[in-house]
Amino acid sequence: MNKPRSTFDLPHWKIRVEQARLALGNSQGDPGELVAVLDELLCMLGREAGWDKFGCALVALGGYGRGEMAPHSDVDLLFLMRRDSDAGEIDQVLYPLWDLGLDVGHALRTPADCAAMAARDLTAATAFLDARHLLGDVGLFEKARKKAGLRPGGSRETRRWVSKIIADVADRRRRFGEVSNLLEPHIKEGSGGLRDLQASRWVLACLGLDPEKDLSPPGDSQAIGRALPFLNRCRNALHAAAGRKTDHLTFELHQEVAGRVMPGQPLDRFFEALHRASHAVVATWDQVAARAQQELLPRRKRRAAQTPPRVPEPLAEDLVRWCRDGGEFPEDLRFAFTTGSGDVLGSAVTTAAARLLRTRIPLAPLLRQLHALGRLGLFAPELDAVAHQVHYDARHAFTTGVHCIETLGVFERLWLGELEREEPHLTRIASAVLHPAAARLSAVCHDLGKRGGVDGHEERGEEVARGLALRLGLTPSEADGAAQLTRHHHAVARIAFGEDLEDPVSWESARSAAGSATGLDALVALAFADMLATNPHTGSGVWSDWKRDLLLLLHARAWESGREGNCGSDRTSLLHKAVAEAASDQGLGEVTTRWNLIPTREVEQVPPDLLARLLHLGHSLGTGPARWHVEPRGNGLVEVTGAVAPLPRVLGATTATLAALGLDVLSFQVHTWADGTIHLWFRLTGPSGGVSAAELARRLTDALTGGDSAPRTPEPARLPNRRNEAVPVQTRVHLTAGDNPFHSVLELRCRDRKGLIRDLARLFDDLGLTVEYALVTTHGPMAQDVFHLKDIFGGRVDGEAKRQALLDGVEEAARRAT
């Protein structure tokens, strides 16, 4: 197609557009100036092309329609026409715009087309919400708006858009992250970015409300008035600095963008202003979304007016319950934190955090939510002070405050066994931490000293950790432990990656930094959490396989040398104390009277809080067959502990029941006490909405006593894991010879599958073998299992026929896994 002729003066308009772009990028102009230039140009081109006659109209859409243009924003146009009229020339409008280097989006539609597109395409619907008439038939434009459903007071059509807009915002938050958390934020699409403000306006308009009147975050009606122009200036400066259309503020553009937006100010001030603006946007969107969801309900289902909380205890209980159950932060809690008094909220947060630190319920979700609401100071003013502080190097993905919260989150996931598949060895180390409350608090506090500068932040953080620990009700010894870990949180990484790990001096240095050989577990787990929370993206180089190997090697060397130094008795006494403290925290009372019945291996490998629970279950077993404790962990994880009387087929019955209920064993341990009582500890995953804790405990007991343990619902189908299926796994089965008179050790490595443990347990039962101890680990597609087996007479597995039957049966089970 030949290019149409025009009286368009390219040099003249190029100068005008570039001048408006330049002023906008240097924060010296207003978006309205660029919009005015484009309006003048398009009206001129539209008249020449015949779009000013009856039955035709030229319409601005999107950001151009709103009048919120960045230097390199798209120019979105709608060529609107009646079905029975002659349309003007489109190319005569588009070619000059392309010659100017503008990115133009365009569509040719009738009013009926506009209505059909808005009904099936959310992007088209929201673009039309910002539509602005430029030229031509105004009546045609109003007809198109009416057909699409845009009427005063809203309409059924626009109310249908609301839920789609809310879902779209949630999806974008998952994909782009939060502007207020990241050092390389997406200023437009990220949570707290400009798109959230646009979505807030769209929702209010769809409901027939006034965006200008109702668009304000709770507690500060002027916050959006400050946030919107600031975010627009940031986006304008980003376009100018990059010389192209981009909304991703990457490291190489930080200095130039900050200099254009806040000349003469340090970079951390710029980021603090950016993050505070994004917090105002998040609060505004949350308020608008909550109001919209209420407006969409039938009148009889809308909630009555709420009142701010007046006492802290019920609010603290609700916070603990939410951290335990997981899910979205409920509207009533959000309302409480946006309207309640600081004294009541602060007392509730302190009470909830103190309780969470004494349980196996994660604290990190609460801190993330407080940060999202701008209320971190309720937990710790020291954490709030670094919430928006930038630690400026290319490795860090988060602000200092968010990095501290993410470090706690990684440590808790490791400690609770959620990373069992990815990090089985580090999970064992974290599970053995004697004082998890002190280690969790150290994870939060480890970088809080950076408010005074990076140099010396360990010493400043030490004092912060001690003070915060005492405020949250930790004992003086736990507060000292948290302070010790905080001061030396870099020690094991520095030694592991920079010193000779075959030198005993390195081992002694690691133990000295930890305070004792027993504190080394916490420091190694914290080192992993710190590195993974610095930048969790694959390929960042912060955490890698070789770093894992060096950390584990240092831990093994330092721990073994400490054991040679006769620290074993000290560890036992510390374990006694830690178990007693954990029992007291759980309200279990005295549980150490049966200590001499527990195998040493269980004492060393089971976390103190779980060991206290197992001791209590064993103590309260009496003449019953079993006592169970089921603890949901959120994200589909379940932790089951049990004390079982010496009954036949214990392992086979329990694992078969778990498999029948659709629960997959991540790991488990089995220990037999001196009196014959069996301890079981399972970490499980399963389908959401499964059986309740009470029902699971009942089904496990029924399985041991001959009760019905058949599944009540069919097992849900699962999609195959193509990546795991493609990884080759070599099967290896090894049974020790007769060098141990007490038991035989069976080692198995093979491809993991559902039901593998159940089949092995049935094999052991059929051969009359008792599992004295078991350690089961899955790593990707591979299962690595160790069983200590006793024959019916209480010794090792003897007899060539039985040994061969055991090996053949195990190999058959492994073959079914391939």
Coordinates of C-alpha atoms in Angstrom, one line a residue, residues 72-443:
H72 CA 7.4 6.6 25.7
S73 CA 3.8 5.5 26.5
D74 CA 1.7 3.9 23.8
V75 CA -0.9 6.1 22.0
D76 CA -4.1 4.0 22.1
L77 CA -6.8 5.0 19.6
L78 CA -10.3 3.9 18.7
F79 CA -11.7 4.7 15.3
L80 CA -15.4 4.6 15.9
M81 CA -18.0 4.4 13.1
R82 CA -21.6 3.6 12.4
R83 CA -22.1 0.4 10.6
D84 CA -23.9 2.2 7.7
S85 CA -21.6 5.2 7.4
D86 CA -18.4 5.8 5.3
A87 CA -15.3 5.7 7.5
G88 CA -12.5 8.1 7.3
E89 CA -9.0 7.2 6.3
I90 CA -7.1 5.3 9.0
D91 CA -3.6 5.2 7.4
Q92 CA -3.6 9.0 7.0
V93 CA -3.8 9.3 10.8
L94 CA -1.4 6.4 11.7
Y95 CA 1.5 7.0 9.2
P96 CA 2.5 10.4 10.7
L97 CA 2.4 9.0 14.2
W98 CA 4.7 6.2 13.2
D99 CA 7.0 8.7 11.5
L100 CA 7.3 10.4 14.9
G101 CA 8.4 7.2 16.5
L102 CA 5.2 6.8 18.5
D103 CA 4.0 3.3 19.5
V104 CA 0.3 3.3 18.4
G105 CA -2.4 0.8 19.3
H106 CA -5.5 1.2 17.3
A107 CA -8.8 -0.5 16.5
L108 CA -11.7 0.2 14.1
R109 CA -15.1 -0.7 15.7
T110 CA -18.8 0.1 15.8
P111 CA -20.7 0.7 19.1
A112 CA -22.0 -2.9 18.9
D113 CA -18.4 -4.2 18.5
C114 CA -17.3 -2.2 21.5
A115 CA -20.0 -3.8 23.6
A116 CA -19.1 -7.3 22.4
M117 CA -15.4 -6.8 23.0
A118 CA -15.9 -5.3 26.5
A119 CA -18.1 -8.3 27.5
R120 CA -15.4 -10.9 26.6
D121 CA -12.0 -9.0 27.0
L122 CA -11.1 -7.3 30.3
T123 CA -8.3 -5.3 28.6
A124 CA -10.8 -3.8 26.1
A125 CA -13.3 -3.1 28.9
T126 CA -10.8 -1.3 31.2
A127 CA -9.4 0.6 28.2
F128 CA -12.9 1.8 27.4
L129 CA -13.4 3.0 31.0
D130 CA -10.7 5.6 30.3
A131 CA -12.0 6.5 26.9
R132 CA -12.0 10.2 26.0
H133 CA -13.6 11.8 22.9
L134 CA -11.2 13.6 20.6
L135 CA -13.0 14.4 17.4
G136 CA -16.1 13.7 15.5
D137 CA -19.6 12.5 16.4
V138 CA -20.1 12.9 20.2
G139 CA -23.4 11.1 20.1
L140 CA -21.8 8.1 18.5
F141 CA -19.2 8.0 21.3
E142 CA -21.9 8.3 24.0
K143 CA -23.9 5.5 22.3
A144 CA -20.8 3.2 22.3
R145 CA -20.3 3.9 26.0
K146 CA -23.9 3.2 26.8
K147 CA -23.9 -0.1 24.8
A148 CA -20.8 -1.2 26.7
G149 CA -22.6 -0.6 30.0
L150 CA -21.0 2.7 31.1
R151 CA -23.9 4.5 32.7
P152 CA -24.2 6.9 35.7
G153 CA -24.6 4.7 38.8
G154 CA -23.0 1.7 37.2
S155 CA -24.7 -1.2 35.4
R156 CA -25.0 -5.0 35.5
E157 CA -22.4 -5.2 32.7
T158 CA -19.8 -3.1 34.6
R159 CA -20.5 -4.9 37.9
R160 CA -19.5 -8.1 36.1
W161 CA -16.2 -6.5 35.3
V162 CA -15.4 -5.9 39.0
S163 CA -14.6 -9.5 40.0
K164 CA -12.4 -9.9 36.9
I165 CA -10.4 -6.8 37.8
I166 CA -9.9 -8.0 41.3
A167 CA -8.7 -11.4 40.0
D168 CA -6.4 -9.7 37.5
V169 CA -4.8 -7.6 40.3
A170 CA -4.1 -10.7 42.3
D171 CA -2.5 -12.4 39.3
R172 CA -0.3 -9.4 38.6
R173 CA 0.9 -9.4 42.2
R174 CA 2.0 -13.0 42.0
R175 CA 3.8 -12.3 38.7
F176 CA 5.5 -9.0 39.3
G177 CA 6.0 -8.9 43.1
E178 CA 5.7 -5.8 45.3
V179 CA 7.1 -2.4 44.5
S180 CA 7.7 -1.8 48.2
N181 CA 9.7 -4.9 48.7
L182 CA 12.0 -5.1 45.8
L183 CA 15.1 -3.2 44.7
E184 CA 14.3 -3.8 41.0
P185 CA 10.5 -3.1 41.1
H186 CA 8.0 -3.0 38.3
I187 CA 6.6 0.5 38.8
K188 CA 3.5 0.0 36.7
E189 CA 2.5 -3.6 37.1
G190 CA 3.9 -4.5 40.6
S191 CA 1.8 -4.6 43.7
G192 CA 1.6 -0.9 44.8
G193 CA 2.3 0.3 41.3
L194 CA 0.4 2.6 39.0
R195 CA -1.8 -0.2 37.7
D196 CA -3.2 -0.8 41.1
L197 CA -4.3 2.9 41.2
Q198 CA -5.9 2.5 37.8
A199 CA -7.7 -0.7 38.9
S200 CA -9.0 1.1 42.0
R201 CA -10.5 3.8 39.8
W202 CA -12.0 1.2 37.4
V203 CA -13.6 -0.7 40.2
L204 CA -15.2 2.4 41.7
A205 CA -16.4 3.6 38.3
C206 CA -17.9 0.1 37.6
L207 CA -19.8 0.3 40.9
G208 CA -21.1 3.8 40.0
L209 CA -19.0 5.5 42.7
D210 CA -16.9 8.6 42.4
P211 CA -13.1 7.7 42.1
E212 CA -12.1 11.3 43.1
K213 CA -14.1 11.2 46.3
D214 CA -13.7 7.6 47.4
L215 CA -10.1 6.9 46.3
S216 CA -8.1 7.3 49.5
P217 CA -6.2 4.9 51.8
P218 CA -7.5 4.4 55.4
G219 CA -6.1 7.0 57.8
D220 CA -4.6 9.4 55.3
S221 CA -6.9 11.1 52.8
Q222 CA -3.9 13.0 51.2
A223 CA -1.6 9.9 50.7
I224 CA -2.8 9.2 47.2
G225 CA -2.5 12.8 46.3
R226 CA 1.2 12.5 47.1
A227 CA 1.7 9.0 45.8
L228 CA 0.2 9.3 42.3
P229 CA 2.4 12.2 41.1
F230 CA 5.5 10.7 42.7
L231 CA 5.0 7.3 41.0
N232 CA 4.2 9.1 37.7
R233 CA 7.5 11.1 38.0
C234 CA 9.4 7.9 38.6
R235 CA 7.9 6.3 35.5
N236 CA 8.6 9.3 33.4
A237 CA 12.2 9.5 34.6
L238 CA 12.6 5.7 34.0
H239 CA 11.4 6.1 30.4
A240 CA 13.8 9.1 29.9
A241 CA 16.7 7.3 31.4
A242 CA 16.2 4.1 29.4
G243 CA 15.4 6.0 26.2
R244 CA 12.5 3.5 25.6
K245 CA 9.3 2.2 27.1
T246 CA 10.1 0.3 30.2
D247 CA 8.6 0.1 33.7
H248 CA 11.2 -2.2 35.3
L249 CA 13.5 -0.1 37.5
T250 CA 16.7 -2.2 37.2
F251 CA 20.0 -1.5 39.0
E252 CA 21.8 0.2 36.2
L253 CA 19.1 2.9 36.1
H254 CA 18.8 3.5 39.8
Q255 CA 21.1 6.5 40.1
E256 CA 19.9 8.3 37.0
V257 CA 16.2 7.9 37.8
A258 CA 16.7 9.0 41.4
G259 CA 18.7 12.0 40.2
R260 CA 15.8 13.1 37.9
V261 CA 13.1 12.6 40.5
M262 CA 14.9 13.8 43.7
P263 CA 17.9 15.8 42.6
G264 CA 20.7 16.0 45.3
Q265 CA 19.1 13.3 47.5
P266 CA 20.8 10.0 48.4
L267 CA 19.6 6.8 46.8
D268 CA 18.1 5.4 50.0
R269 CA 15.9 8.5 50.4
F270 CA 14.6 8.0 46.9
F271 CA 13.7 4.3 47.6
E272 CA 12.2 5.1 50.9
A273 CA 9.9 7.7 49.2
L274 CA 9.1 5.2 46.4
H275 CA 8.2 2.4 48.9
R276 CA 6.1 4.6 51.1
A277 CA 4.1 5.8 48.0
S278 CA 3.6 2.2 47.0
H279 CA 2.4 1.3 50.5
A280 CA -0.3 4.0 50.2
V281 CA -1.4 2.5 46.8
V282 CA -1.6 -1.0 48.3
A283 CA -3.7 0.3 51.2
T284 CA -6.0 2.1 48.8
W285 CA -6.4 -0.9 46.6
D286 CA -7.1 -3.2 49.5
Q287 CA -9.8 -0.8 50.8
V288 CA -11.4 -0.5 47.4
A289 CA -11.3 -4.3 46.8
A290 CA -12.9 -5.0 50.2
R291 CA -15.6 -2.4 49.6
A292 CA -16.3 -3.8 46.1
Q293 CA -16.7 -7.4 47.4
Q294 CA -19.2 -6.1 49.9
E295 CA -21.1 -4.1 47.3
L296 CA -21.3 -7.2 45.1
L297 CA -23.0 -9.2 47.8
P298 CA -26.8 -9.2 48.1
R299 CA -28.0 -6.7 50.7
R300 CA -29.0 -9.3 53.2
K301 CA -25.5 -10.8 53.2
R302 CA -23.6 -7.6 53.7
R303 CA -21.8 -7.3 57.0
A304 CA -23.0 -5.0 59.7
A305 CA -20.8 -2.1 60.6
Q306 CA -17.6 -3.1 62.4
T307 CA -16.1 -1.4 65.4
P308 CA -12.4 -1.1 66.2
P309 CA -10.9 -3.5 68.7
R310 CA -10.9 -2.3 72.3
V311 CA -9.0 -5.1 74.0
P312 CA -5.9 -6.9 72.7
E313 CA -6.5 -10.5 73.8
P314 CA -9.1 -11.6 71.2
L315 CA -7.1 -9.9 68.5
A316 CA -4.0 -11.8 69.5
E317 CA -5.9 -15.1 69.4
D318 CA -7.1 -14.3 65.9
L319 CA -3.6 -13.5 64.7
V320 CA -2.2 -16.8 66.1
R321 CA -5.1 -18.7 64.5
W322 CA -4.5 -17.0 61.1
C323 CA -0.8 -17.8 61.2
R324 CA -1.6 -21.4 61.9
D325 CA -4.3 -21.8 59.3
G326 CA -2.7 -19.6 56.5
G327 CA -4.6 -18.1 53.6
E328 CA -5.4 -14.5 52.8
F329 CA -5.5 -11.9 55.7
P330 CA -9.2 -11.7 56.6
E331 CA -11.1 -8.5 56.2
D332 CA -11.9 -8.2 59.9
L333 CA -8.3 -8.3 60.8
R334 CA -7.4 -5.8 58.1
F335 CA -10.1 -3.5 59.4
A336 CA -8.8 -3.8 63.0
F337 CA -5.3 -2.8 61.9
T338 CA -6.5 0.2 59.9
T339 CA -8.8 1.6 62.6
G340 CA -7.6 0.3 66.0
S341 CA -5.6 2.3 68.5
G342 CA -1.8 1.9 68.6
D343 CA -1.8 0.7 72.2
V344 CA -4.3 -2.1 71.6
L345 CA -2.7 -3.2 68.4
G346 CA 0.8 -3.1 69.8
S347 CA -0.2 -5.2 72.8
A348 CA -2.0 -7.7 70.6
V349 CA 0.9 -8.1 68.2
T350 CA 3.4 -8.5 71.0
T351 CA 1.2 -11.2 72.7
A352 CA 0.7 -13.0 69.4
A353 CA 4.4 -12.9 68.5
A354 CA 5.4 -14.2 71.9
R355 CA 3.0 -17.1 71.6
L356 CA 4.1 -17.9 68.0
L357 CA 7.8 -18.0 69.1
R358 CA 6.9 -20.8 71.6
T359 CA 5.1 -22.9 69.1
R360 CA 5.7 -24.6 65.7
I361 CA 3.6 -22.0 63.9
P362 CA 5.5 -19.6 61.6
L363 CA 5.8 -15.9 62.6
A364 CA 7.0 -14.7 59.2
P365 CA 3.4 -14.4 57.7
L366 CA 2.4 -12.0 60.4
L367 CA 5.4 -9.8 59.8
R368 CA 4.8 -9.8 56.1
Q369 CA 1.3 -8.7 56.6
L370 CA 2.3 -6.0 59.1
H371 CA 4.8 -4.7 56.6
A372 CA 2.1 -4.6 53.8
L373 CA -0.1 -2.6 56.2
G374 CA 2.7 -0.2 57.2
R375 CA 2.5 -1.4 60.8
L376 CA 5.8 -3.1 61.4
G377 CA 6.5 -0.7 64.3
L378 CA 3.9 -2.6 66.3
F379 CA 6.2 -5.6 66.4
A380 CA 9.6 -3.8 66.6
P381 CA 10.3 -0.1 65.8
E382 CA 13.9 -1.3 64.9
L383 CA 12.5 -3.4 62.1
D384 CA 10.2 -0.6 60.9
A385 CA 13.2 1.7 60.8
V386 CA 14.9 -0.5 58.1
A387 CA 11.6 -1.6 56.3
H388 CA 12.4 0.6 53.3
Q389 CA 16.2 0.9 53.6
V390 CA 18.2 -0.1 50.6
H391 CA 21.2 -2.3 50.9
Y392 CA 22.7 -1.3 47.6
D393 CA 24.5 -4.2 45.9
A394 CA 23.5 -6.3 43.0
R395 CA 23.1 -9.4 45.0
H396 CA 20.2 -8.2 47.2
A397 CA 16.7 -8.5 45.8
F398 CA 14.9 -6.9 48.8
T399 CA 15.0 -3.9 51.1
T400 CA 16.8 -4.5 54.4
G401 CA 13.6 -4.9 56.4
V402 CA 12.0 -7.3 54.0
H403 CA 15.2 -9.3 53.8
C404 CA 15.1 -9.8 57.5
I405 CA 11.5 -11.0 57.3
E406 CA 12.3 -13.3 54.4
T407 CA 15.3 -14.8 56.3
L408 CA 12.9 -15.7 59.1
G409 CA 10.6 -17.2 56.6
V410 CA 13.2 -19.4 55.1
F411 CA 14.5 -20.5 58.5
E412 CA 11.0 -21.4 59.7
R413 CA 10.3 -23.4 56.5
L414 CA 13.6 -25.3 57.0
W415 CA 12.9 -25.9 60.7
L416 CA 9.4 -27.0 60.1
G417 CA 10.4 -29.5 57.4
E418 CA 8.9 -27.7 54.4
L419 CA 12.2 -27.8 52.6
E420 CA 12.7 -31.5 53.3
R421 CA 12.8 -32.5 49.6
E422 CA 15.2 -29.7 48.5
E423 CA 17.5 -29.6 51.6
P424 CA 17.2 -32.9 53.5
H425 CA 20.6 -32.5 55.4
L426 CA 20.0 -28.9 56.3
T427 CA 16.5 -29.8 57.5
R428 CA 18.1 -32.3 59.9
I429 CA 20.4 -29.7 61.2
A430 CA 17.7 -27.1 61.7
S431 CA 15.4 -29.6 63.4
A432 CA 18.1 -30.2 66.0
V433 CA 18.3 -26.6 67.1
L434 CA 17.9 -26.6 70.8
H435 CA 16.4 -23.1 71.2
P436 CA 14.4 -22.4 68.1
A437 CA 12.8 -19.2 69.6
A438 CA 16.2 -17.6 69.9
A439 CA 17.3 -18.7 66.4
R440 CA 14.0 -17.4 64.9
L441 CA 14.4 -14.0 66.6
S442 CA 18.0 -13.8 65.4
A443 CA 16.8 -14.4 61.9

